[in-house]
Coordinates of C-alpha atoms in Angstrom, one line a residue:
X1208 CA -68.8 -54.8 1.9
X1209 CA -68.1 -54.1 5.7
X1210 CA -71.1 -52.0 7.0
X1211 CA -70.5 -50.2 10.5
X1212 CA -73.8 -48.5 12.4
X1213 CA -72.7 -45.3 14.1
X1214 CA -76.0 -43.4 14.9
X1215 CA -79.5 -44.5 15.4
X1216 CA -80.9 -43.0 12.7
X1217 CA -79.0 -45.6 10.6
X1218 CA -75.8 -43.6 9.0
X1219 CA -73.2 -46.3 8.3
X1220 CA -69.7 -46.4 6.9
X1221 CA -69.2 -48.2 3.9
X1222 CA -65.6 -48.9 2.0
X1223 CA -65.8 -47.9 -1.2
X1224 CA -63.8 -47.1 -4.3
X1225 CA -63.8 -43.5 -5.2
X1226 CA -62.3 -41.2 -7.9
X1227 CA -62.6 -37.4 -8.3
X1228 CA -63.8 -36.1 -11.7
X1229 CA -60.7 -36.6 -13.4
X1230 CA -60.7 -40.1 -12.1
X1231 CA -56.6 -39.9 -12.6
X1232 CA -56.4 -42.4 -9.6
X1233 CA -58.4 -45.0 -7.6
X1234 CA -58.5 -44.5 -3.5
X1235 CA -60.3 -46.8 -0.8
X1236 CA -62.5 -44.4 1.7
X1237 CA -65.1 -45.3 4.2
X1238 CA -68.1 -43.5 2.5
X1239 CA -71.0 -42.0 5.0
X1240 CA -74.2 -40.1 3.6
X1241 CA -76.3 -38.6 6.1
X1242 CA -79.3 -37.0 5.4
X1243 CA -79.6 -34.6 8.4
X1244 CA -77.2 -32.6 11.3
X1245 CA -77.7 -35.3 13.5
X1246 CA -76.5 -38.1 11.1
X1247 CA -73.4 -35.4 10.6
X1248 CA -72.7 -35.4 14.5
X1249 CA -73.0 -38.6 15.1
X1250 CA -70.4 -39.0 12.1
X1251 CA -68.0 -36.8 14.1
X1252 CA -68.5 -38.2 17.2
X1253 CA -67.6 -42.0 15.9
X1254 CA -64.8 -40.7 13.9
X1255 CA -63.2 -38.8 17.3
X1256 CA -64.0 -41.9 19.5
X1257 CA -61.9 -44.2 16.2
X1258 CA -59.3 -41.9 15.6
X1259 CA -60.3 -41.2 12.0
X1260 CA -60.2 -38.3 9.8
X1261 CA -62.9 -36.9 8.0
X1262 CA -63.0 -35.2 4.7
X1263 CA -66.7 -33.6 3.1
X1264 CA -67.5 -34.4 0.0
X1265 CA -70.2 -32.7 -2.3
X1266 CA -71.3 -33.8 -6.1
X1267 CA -67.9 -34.8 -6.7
X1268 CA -67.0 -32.4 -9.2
X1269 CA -63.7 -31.4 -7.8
X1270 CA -61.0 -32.9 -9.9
X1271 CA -58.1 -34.1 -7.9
X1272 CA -57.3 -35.1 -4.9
X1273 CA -59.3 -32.7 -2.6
X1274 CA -62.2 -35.0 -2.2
X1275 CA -60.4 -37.9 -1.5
X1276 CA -59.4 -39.3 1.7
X1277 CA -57.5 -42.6 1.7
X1278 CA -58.1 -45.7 3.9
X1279 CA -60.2 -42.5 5.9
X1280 CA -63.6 -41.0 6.2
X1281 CA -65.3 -39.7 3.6
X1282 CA -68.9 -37.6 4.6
X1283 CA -70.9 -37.0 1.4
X1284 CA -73.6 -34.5 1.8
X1285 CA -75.3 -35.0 -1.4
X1286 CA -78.5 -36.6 0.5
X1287 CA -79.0 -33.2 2.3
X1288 CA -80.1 -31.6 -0.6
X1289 CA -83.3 -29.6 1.1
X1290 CA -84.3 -26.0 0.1
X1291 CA -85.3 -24.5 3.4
X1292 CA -86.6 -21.5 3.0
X1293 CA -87.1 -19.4 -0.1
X1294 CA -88.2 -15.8 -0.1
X1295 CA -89.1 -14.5 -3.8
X1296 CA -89.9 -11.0 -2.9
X1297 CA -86.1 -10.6 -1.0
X1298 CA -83.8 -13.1 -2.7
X1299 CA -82.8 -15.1 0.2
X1300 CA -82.4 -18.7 0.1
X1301 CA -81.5 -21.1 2.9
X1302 CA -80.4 -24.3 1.7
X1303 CA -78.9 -27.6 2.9
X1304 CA -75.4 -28.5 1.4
X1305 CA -76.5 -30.8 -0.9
X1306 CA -78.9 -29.0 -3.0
X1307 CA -77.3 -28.3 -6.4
X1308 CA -77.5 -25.4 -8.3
X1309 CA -79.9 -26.7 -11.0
X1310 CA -82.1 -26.6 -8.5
X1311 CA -81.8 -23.1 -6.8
X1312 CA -82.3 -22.2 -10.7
X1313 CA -85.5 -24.6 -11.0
X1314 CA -86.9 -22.6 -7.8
X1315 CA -85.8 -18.8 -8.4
X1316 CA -85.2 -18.4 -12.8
X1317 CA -89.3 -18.2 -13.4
X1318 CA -89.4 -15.6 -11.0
X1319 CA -86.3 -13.8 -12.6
X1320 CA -84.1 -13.9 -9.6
X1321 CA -80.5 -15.6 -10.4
X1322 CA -77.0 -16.8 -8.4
X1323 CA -74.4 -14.6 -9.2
X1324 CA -70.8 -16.6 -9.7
X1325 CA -73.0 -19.7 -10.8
X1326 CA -70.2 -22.2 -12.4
X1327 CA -70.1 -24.1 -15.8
X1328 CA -72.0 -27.6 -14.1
X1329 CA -75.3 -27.2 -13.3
X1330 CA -74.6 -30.8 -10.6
X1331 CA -72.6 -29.0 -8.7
X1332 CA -73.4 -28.7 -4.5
X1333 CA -73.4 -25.2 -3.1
X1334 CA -71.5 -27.0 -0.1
X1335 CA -68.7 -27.5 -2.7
X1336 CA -69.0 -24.2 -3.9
X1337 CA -68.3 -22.8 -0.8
X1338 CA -65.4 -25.2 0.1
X1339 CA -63.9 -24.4 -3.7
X1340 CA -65.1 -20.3 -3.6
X1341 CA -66.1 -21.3 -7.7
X1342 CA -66.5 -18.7 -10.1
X1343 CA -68.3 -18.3 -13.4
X1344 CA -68.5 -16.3 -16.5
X1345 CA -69.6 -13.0 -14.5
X1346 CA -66.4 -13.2 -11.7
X1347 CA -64.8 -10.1 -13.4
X1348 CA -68.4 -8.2 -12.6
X1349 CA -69.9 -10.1 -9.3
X1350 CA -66.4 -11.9 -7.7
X1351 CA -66.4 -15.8 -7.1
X1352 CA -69.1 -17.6 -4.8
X1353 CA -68.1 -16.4 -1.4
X1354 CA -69.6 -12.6 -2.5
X1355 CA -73.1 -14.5 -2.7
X1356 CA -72.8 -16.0 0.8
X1357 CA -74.5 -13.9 3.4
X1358 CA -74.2 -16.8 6.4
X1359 CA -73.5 -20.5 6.8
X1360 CA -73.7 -23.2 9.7
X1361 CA -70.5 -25.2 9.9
X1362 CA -70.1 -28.3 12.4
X1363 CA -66.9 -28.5 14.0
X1364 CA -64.8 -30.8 14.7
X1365 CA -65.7 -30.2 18.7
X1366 CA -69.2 -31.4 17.6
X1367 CA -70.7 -27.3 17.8
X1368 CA -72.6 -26.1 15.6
X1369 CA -71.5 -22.9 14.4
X1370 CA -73.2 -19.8 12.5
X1371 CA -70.6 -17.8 10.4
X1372 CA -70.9 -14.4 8.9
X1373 CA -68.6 -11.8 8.0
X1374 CA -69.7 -9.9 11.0
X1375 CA -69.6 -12.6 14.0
X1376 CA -66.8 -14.4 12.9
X1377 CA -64.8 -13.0 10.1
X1378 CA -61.8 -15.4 10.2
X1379 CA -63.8 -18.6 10.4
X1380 CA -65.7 -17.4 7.4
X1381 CA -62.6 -16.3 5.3
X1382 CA -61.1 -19.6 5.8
X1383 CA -64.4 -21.7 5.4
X1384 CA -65.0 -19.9 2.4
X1385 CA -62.2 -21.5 -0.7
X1386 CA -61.0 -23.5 2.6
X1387 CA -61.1 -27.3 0.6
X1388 CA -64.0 -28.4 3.3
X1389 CA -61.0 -28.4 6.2
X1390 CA -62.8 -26.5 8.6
X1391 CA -65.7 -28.7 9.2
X1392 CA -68.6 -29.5 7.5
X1393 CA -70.7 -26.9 6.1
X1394 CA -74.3 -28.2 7.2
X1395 CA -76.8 -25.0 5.8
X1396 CA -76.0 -22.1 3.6
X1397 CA -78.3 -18.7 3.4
X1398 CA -77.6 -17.3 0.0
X1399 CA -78.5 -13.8 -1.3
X1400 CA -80.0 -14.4 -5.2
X1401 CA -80.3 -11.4 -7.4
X1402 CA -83.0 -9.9 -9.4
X1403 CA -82.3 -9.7 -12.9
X1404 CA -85.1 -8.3 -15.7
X1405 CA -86.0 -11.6 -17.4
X1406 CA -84.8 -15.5 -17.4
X1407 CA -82.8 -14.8 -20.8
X1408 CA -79.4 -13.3 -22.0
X1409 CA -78.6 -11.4 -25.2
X1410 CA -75.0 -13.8 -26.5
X1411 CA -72.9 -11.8 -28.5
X1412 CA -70.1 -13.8 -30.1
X1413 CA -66.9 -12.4 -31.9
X1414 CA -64.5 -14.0 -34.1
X1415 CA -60.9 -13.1 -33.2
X1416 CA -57.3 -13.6 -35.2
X1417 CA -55.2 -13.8 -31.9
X1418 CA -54.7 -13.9 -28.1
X1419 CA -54.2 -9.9 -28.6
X1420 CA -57.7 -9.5 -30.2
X1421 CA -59.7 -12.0 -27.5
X1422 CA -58.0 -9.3 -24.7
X1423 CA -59.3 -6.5 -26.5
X1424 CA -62.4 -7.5 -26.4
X1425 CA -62.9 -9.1 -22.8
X1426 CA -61.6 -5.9 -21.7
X1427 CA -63.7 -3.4 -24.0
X1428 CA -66.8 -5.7 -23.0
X1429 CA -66.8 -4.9 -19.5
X1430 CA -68.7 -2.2 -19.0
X1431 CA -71.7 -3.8 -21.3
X1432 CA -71.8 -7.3 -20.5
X1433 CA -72.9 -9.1 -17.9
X1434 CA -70.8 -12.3 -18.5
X1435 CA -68.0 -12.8 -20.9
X1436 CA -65.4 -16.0 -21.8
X1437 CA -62.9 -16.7 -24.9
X1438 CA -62.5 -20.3 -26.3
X1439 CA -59.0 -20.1 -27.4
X1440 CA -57.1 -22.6 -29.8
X1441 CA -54.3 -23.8 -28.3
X1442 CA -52.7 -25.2 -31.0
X1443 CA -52.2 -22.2 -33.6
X1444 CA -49.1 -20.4 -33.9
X1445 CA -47.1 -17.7 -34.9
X1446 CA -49.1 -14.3 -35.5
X1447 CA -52.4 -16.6 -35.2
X1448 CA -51.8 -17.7 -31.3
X1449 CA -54.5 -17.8 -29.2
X1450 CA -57.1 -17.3 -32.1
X1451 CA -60.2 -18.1 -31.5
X1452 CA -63.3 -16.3 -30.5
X1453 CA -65.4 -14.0 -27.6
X1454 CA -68.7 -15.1 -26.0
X1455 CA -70.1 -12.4 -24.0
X1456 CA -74.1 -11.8 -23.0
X1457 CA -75.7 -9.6 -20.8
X1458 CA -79.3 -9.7 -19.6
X1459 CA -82.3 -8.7 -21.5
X1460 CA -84.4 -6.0 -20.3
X1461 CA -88.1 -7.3 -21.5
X1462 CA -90.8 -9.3 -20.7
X1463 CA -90.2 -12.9 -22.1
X1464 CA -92.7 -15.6 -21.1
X1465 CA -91.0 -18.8 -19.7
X1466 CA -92.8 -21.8 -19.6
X1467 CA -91.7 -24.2 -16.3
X1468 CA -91.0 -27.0 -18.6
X1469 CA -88.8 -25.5 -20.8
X1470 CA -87.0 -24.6 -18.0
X1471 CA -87.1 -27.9 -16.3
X1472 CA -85.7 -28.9 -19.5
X1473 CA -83.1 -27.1 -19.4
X1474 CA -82.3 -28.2 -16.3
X1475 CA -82.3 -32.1 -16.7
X1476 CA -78.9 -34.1 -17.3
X1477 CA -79.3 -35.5 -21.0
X1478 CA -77.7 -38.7 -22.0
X1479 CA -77.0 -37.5 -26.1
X1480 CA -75.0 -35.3 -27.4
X1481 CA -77.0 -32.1 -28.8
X1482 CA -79.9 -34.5 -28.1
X1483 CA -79.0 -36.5 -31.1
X1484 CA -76.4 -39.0 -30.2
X1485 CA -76.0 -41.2 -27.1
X1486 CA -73.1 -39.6 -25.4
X1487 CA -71.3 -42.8 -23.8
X1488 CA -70.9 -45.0 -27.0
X1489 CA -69.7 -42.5 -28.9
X1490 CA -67.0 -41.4 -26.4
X1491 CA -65.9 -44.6 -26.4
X1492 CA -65.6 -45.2 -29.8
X1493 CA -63.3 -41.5 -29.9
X1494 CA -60.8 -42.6 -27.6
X1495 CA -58.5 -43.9 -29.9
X1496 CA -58.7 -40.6 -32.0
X1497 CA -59.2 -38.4 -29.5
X1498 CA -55.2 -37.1 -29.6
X1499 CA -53.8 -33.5 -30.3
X1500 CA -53.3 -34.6 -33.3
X1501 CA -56.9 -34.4 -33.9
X1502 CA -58.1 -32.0 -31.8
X1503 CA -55.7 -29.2 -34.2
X1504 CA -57.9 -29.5 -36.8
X1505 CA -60.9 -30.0 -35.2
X1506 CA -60.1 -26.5 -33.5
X1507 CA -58.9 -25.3 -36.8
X1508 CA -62.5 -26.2 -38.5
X1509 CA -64.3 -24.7 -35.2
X1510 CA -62.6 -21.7 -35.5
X1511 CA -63.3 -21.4 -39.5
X1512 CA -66.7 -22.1 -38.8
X1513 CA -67.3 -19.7 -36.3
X1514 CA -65.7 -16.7 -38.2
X1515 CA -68.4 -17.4 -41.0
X1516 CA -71.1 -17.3 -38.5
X1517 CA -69.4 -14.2 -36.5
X1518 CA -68.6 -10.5 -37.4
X1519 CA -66.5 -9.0 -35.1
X1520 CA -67.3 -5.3 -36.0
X1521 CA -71.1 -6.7 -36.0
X1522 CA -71.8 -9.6 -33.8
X1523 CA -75.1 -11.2 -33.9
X1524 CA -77.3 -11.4 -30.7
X1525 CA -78.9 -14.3 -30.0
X1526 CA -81.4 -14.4 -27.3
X1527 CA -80.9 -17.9 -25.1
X1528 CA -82.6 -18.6 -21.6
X1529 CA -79.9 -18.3 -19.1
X1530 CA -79.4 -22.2 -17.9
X1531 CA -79.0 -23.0 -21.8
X1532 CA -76.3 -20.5 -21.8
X1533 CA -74.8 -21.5 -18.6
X1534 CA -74.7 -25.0 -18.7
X1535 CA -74.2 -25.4 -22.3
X1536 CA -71.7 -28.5 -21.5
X1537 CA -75.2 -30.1 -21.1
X1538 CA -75.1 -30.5 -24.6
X1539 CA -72.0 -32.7 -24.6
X1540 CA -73.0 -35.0 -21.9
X1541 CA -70.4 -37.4 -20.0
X1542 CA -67.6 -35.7 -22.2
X1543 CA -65.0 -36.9 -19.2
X1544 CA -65.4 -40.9 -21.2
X1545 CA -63.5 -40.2 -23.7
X1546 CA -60.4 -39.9 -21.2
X1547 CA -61.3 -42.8 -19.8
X1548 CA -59.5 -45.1 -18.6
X1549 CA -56.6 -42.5 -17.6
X1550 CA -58.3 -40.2 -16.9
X1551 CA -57.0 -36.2 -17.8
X1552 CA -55.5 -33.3 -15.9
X1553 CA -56.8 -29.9 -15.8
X1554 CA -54.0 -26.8 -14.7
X1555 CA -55.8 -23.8 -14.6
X1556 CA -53.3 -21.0 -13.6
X1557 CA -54.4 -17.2 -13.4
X1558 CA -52.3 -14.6 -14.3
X1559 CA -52.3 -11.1 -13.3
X1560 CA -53.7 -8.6 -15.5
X1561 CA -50.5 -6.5 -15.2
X1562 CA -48.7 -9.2 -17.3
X1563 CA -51.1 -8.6 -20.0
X1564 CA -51.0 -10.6 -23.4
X1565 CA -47.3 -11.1 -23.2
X1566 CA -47.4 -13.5 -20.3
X1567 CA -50.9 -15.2 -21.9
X1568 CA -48.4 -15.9 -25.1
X1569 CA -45.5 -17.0 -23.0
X1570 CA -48.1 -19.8 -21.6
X1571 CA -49.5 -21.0 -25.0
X1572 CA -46.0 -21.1 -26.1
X1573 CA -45.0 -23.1 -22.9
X1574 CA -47.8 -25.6 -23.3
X1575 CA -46.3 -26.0 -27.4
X1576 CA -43.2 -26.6 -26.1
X1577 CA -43.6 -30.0 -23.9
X1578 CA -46.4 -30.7 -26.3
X1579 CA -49.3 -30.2 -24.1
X1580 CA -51.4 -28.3 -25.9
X1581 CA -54.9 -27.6 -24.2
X1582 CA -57.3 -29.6 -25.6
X1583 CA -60.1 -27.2 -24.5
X1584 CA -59.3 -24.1 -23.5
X1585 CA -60.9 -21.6 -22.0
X1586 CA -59.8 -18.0 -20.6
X1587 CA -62.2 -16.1 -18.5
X1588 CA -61.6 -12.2 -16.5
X1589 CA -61.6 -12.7 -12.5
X1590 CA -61.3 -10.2 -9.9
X1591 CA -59.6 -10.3 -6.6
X1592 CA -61.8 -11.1 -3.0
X1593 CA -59.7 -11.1 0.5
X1594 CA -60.5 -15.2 1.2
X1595 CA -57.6 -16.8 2.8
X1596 CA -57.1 -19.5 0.2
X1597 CA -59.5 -18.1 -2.6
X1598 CA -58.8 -18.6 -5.9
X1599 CA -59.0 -15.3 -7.1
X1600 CA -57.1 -12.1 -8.4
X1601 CA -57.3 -9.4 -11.3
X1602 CA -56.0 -11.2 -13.9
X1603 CA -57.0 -14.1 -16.7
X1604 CA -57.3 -17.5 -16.0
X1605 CA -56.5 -20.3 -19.0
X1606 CA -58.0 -24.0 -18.8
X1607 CA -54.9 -26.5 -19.7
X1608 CA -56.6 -29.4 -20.2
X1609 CA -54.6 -32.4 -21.1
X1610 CA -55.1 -36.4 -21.3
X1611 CA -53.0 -39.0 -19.6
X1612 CA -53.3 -41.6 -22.8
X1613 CA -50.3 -42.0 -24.8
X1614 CA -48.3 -39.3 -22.2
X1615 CA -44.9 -40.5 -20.4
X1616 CA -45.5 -39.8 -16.7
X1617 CA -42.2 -37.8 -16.9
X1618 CA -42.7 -35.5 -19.2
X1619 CA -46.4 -34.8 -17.2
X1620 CA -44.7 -34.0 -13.9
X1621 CA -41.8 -31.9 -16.2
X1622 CA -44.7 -29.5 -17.8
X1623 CA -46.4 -29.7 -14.3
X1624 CA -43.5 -28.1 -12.8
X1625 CA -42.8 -25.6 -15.5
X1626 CA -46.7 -24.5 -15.6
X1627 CA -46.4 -24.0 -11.9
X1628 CA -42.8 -22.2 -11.9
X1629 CA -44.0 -19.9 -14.8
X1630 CA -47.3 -18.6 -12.7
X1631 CA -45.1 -18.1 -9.8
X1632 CA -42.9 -16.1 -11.6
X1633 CA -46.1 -14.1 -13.3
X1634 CA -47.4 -13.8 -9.4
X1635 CA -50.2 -15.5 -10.2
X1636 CA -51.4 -18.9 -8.5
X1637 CA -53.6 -22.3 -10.2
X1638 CA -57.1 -23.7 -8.9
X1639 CA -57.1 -26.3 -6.0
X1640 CA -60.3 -27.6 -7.0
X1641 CA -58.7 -28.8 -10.4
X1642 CA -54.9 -29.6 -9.0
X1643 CA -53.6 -32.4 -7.8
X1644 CA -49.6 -32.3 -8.7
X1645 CA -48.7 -28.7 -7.0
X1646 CA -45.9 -29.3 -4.4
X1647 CA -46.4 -27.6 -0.9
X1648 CA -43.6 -25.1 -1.5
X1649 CA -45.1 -23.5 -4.4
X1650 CA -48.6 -23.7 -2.8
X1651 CA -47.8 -21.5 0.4
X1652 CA -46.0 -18.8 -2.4
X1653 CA -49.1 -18.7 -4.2
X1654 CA -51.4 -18.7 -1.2
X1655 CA -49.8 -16.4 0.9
X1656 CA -53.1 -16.7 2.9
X1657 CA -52.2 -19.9 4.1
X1658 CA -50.8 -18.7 7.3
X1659 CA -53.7 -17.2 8.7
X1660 CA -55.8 -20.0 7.1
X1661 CA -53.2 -22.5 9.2
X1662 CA -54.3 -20.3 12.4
X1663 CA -57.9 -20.6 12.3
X1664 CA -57.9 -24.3 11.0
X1665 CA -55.3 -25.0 14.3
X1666 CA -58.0 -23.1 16.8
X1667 CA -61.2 -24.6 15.3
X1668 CA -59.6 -28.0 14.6
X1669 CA -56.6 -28.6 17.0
X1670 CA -56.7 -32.3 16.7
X1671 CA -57.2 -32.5 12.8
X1672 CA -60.2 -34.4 12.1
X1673 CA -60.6 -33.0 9.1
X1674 CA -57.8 -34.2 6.3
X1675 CA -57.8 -35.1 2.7
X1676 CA -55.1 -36.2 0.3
X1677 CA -54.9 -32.6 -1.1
X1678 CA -54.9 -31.2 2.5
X1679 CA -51.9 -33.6 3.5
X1680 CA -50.0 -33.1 0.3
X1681 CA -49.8 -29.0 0.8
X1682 CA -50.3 -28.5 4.5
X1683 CA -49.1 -31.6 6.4

């Protein structure tokens, strides 16, 4: 492995083989982790003085091609994972770009302060949440993860360090903030956490016959629930498409005692599924089965199962600490194996909320049609924010989660296209943190943004030092 010094405090390049989260293709980056601002400078500097480009890199939860950076530089911040400075009687946090959420949760829940717009994986950077603007189940109520920044330091490509705020240097930040890590690297993050009555949400859950039904009740919901999101089957038809059911919860206002190791619990990355079995055996042993054909009825008995345990005039509450709620994917640990060794593709276009449940049908039935039914599926209510690039809008966004295994290439890119021609038509736009096939043309409709995004990234980054394969696929 080649091995090149570039500061004194011993940062070093080193080639390695990397993959985004859906691992869908192999790249060869020179990989630098430094553990402080200077290691990040000196990183810049070297790259200027070798005419390389850079691109920041988090946990590596990003699925395609945005954290990727061929034959380049990549700069991983996950070693500057530092809380700075934590006040617990006014909610701020200052942390370096590293730190994950699990632990702003391990440092803030037991005092019952939360992150608003907290996403699905409790591994994630907040670094990365910045670059991606991520949302959660509560982006209907509190907007995606740029709401919760108050301020951030970003190094430049000129080698300044820079403090951002809505009020100093609104373009900078609206272009930082969703900006796919292209304005620099974001080297601290101040953070405004929330107080919330107790550590644990109520979970309703309702059993629903259609699409039409799971609307209903995200939109009645609203005013009563603090998060909500619908696990819809993809693969039912006729009167029964998009059955499935509701999961909403809202805080609980009472004193619950939490004990710090359940919470540390809670909060650790398991290795068996439910806790029972190990996670990567069995994934690879369901490979071979793990087909739409299988998933239909697996979906079919989920959704059985859950209409005996649910009422939908009278759902039961169940009370659940908010990180088991959260980051209930804990429970399936390593789930990404059993796509392995393709890999999968996630499209998650969001459709405006003027198009209703007609236009959520019309996808479903698009996704039947080329046979790429969603193998888990997922809608959740957003809102809109004024981010250049921020994925975001009043509408409803639908996970399309499909694996590469037994699919002709062609008939990927064909349903690729039509997905992406069918939100453009709706007005609506997909994620960039979970794309990796959208051509430039339809990006710059979606992302109308992009211009003034273009503007700043040209005045804070003339030379472009900082690139990745998703940056040169839509902007270059």
């Amino acid at each position: 492995m080649s091995i090149i010094p570039i500061s004194n405090d011993h940062v070093s390049l080193n080639w390695e083989t990397v993959q985004a989260y859906a691992e869908t293709c192999i790249t060869r980056s020179m990989v630098v982790y430094p553990e402080s601002i200077e290691g990040c400078i000196g990183v810049v500097d070297y790259c200027k003085k070798e005419g390389l480009t850079i691109c920041p890199k988090g946990a590596g939860f990003s699925y395609g091609d945005m954290i990727l950076n061929d034959q380049q530089v990549i700069l991983d911040t996950s070693r500057m994972n530092r809380i700075i400075r934590w006040g617990d009687e006014t909610g701020l946090m200052v942390v370096e770009p590293g730190v994950r959420f699990a632990d702003i949760f391990k440092a803030a829940l037991l005092s019952n302060w939360t992150l608003d717009s907290c996403p699905g994986g409790m591994e994630v950077t907040i670094g990365g949440a910045v670059s991606n603007n991520v949302h959660g189940k509560d982006s209907w109520k509190n907007g995606n993860f740029g709401d919760q920044v108050l301020e951030f330091k970003l190094l430049t490509a000129k080698g300044d360090i820079l403090s951002v705020n809505r009020e100093s240097n609104k373009n900078l930040f609206k272009a930082t903030v969703g900006g796919m890590g292209m304005m620099g690297v974001i080297v601290e993050v101040t953070l405004q956490l929330k107080r919330v009555p107790s550590a644990f949400v109520e979970v309703s859950s309702f059993s629903v016959m259609n699409i039409e039904e799971s609307l209903e009740i995200l939109e009645k919901t609203r005013d009563n629930s603090d998060f909500s999101v619908a696990w819809v089957d993809a693969f039912a038809d006729g009167s029964s498409i998009g059955r499935g059911f509701v999961a909403t919860a809202k805080w609980i206002d009472a004193e619950i005692d939490l004990h710090e190791q359940r919470l540390a619990d809670s909060l650790n990355i398991p290795t068996r599924i439910f806790g029972l079995l190990p996670a990567r055996p069995v994934w690879f042993l369901a490979r071979p089965v793990f087909r739409p054909w299988a998933i239909k009825y697996i979906n079919k008995l989920n959704f059985y199962t859950s209409k005996l345990r649910n009422s939908s005039n009278n759902p039961t509450g169940e009370s659940m600490l908010f990180t088991e709620y959260n980051f209930m994917h804990n429970k399936i640990p390593d789930l990404k194996h059993v796509y392995r060794p393709q890999g999968f593709l996630e499209f998650q276009p969001l459709i405006p909320r003027t198009g209703g449940v007609n236009a959520i049908k019309e996808l479903l039935r698009l996704c039947k049609y080329y046979k790429c039914q969603s193998l888990l599926c997922g809608l959740k209510l957003h809102k809109a924010d004024d981010y250049n690039i921020s994925y975001s809008g009043d509408g409803y966004s639908v996970g399309v989660d499909i694996q590469i295994a037994g699919r002709d290439r062609d008939n990927i890119r064909q349903f690729a296209d039509a997905i992406f021609n069918y939100t453009l038509d709706c007005g609506g736009k997909v994620y960039l943190a979970k794309d990796e096939l959208l051509s430039r043309e339809a990006f710059i409709k979606m992302y109308p943004g992009v211009r003034e995004f273009l503007q700043t990234k040209n005045e804070i980054d003339p030379s472009g030092v900082f690139q990745s394969d998703m940056y040169r696929r839509l902007l270059k």
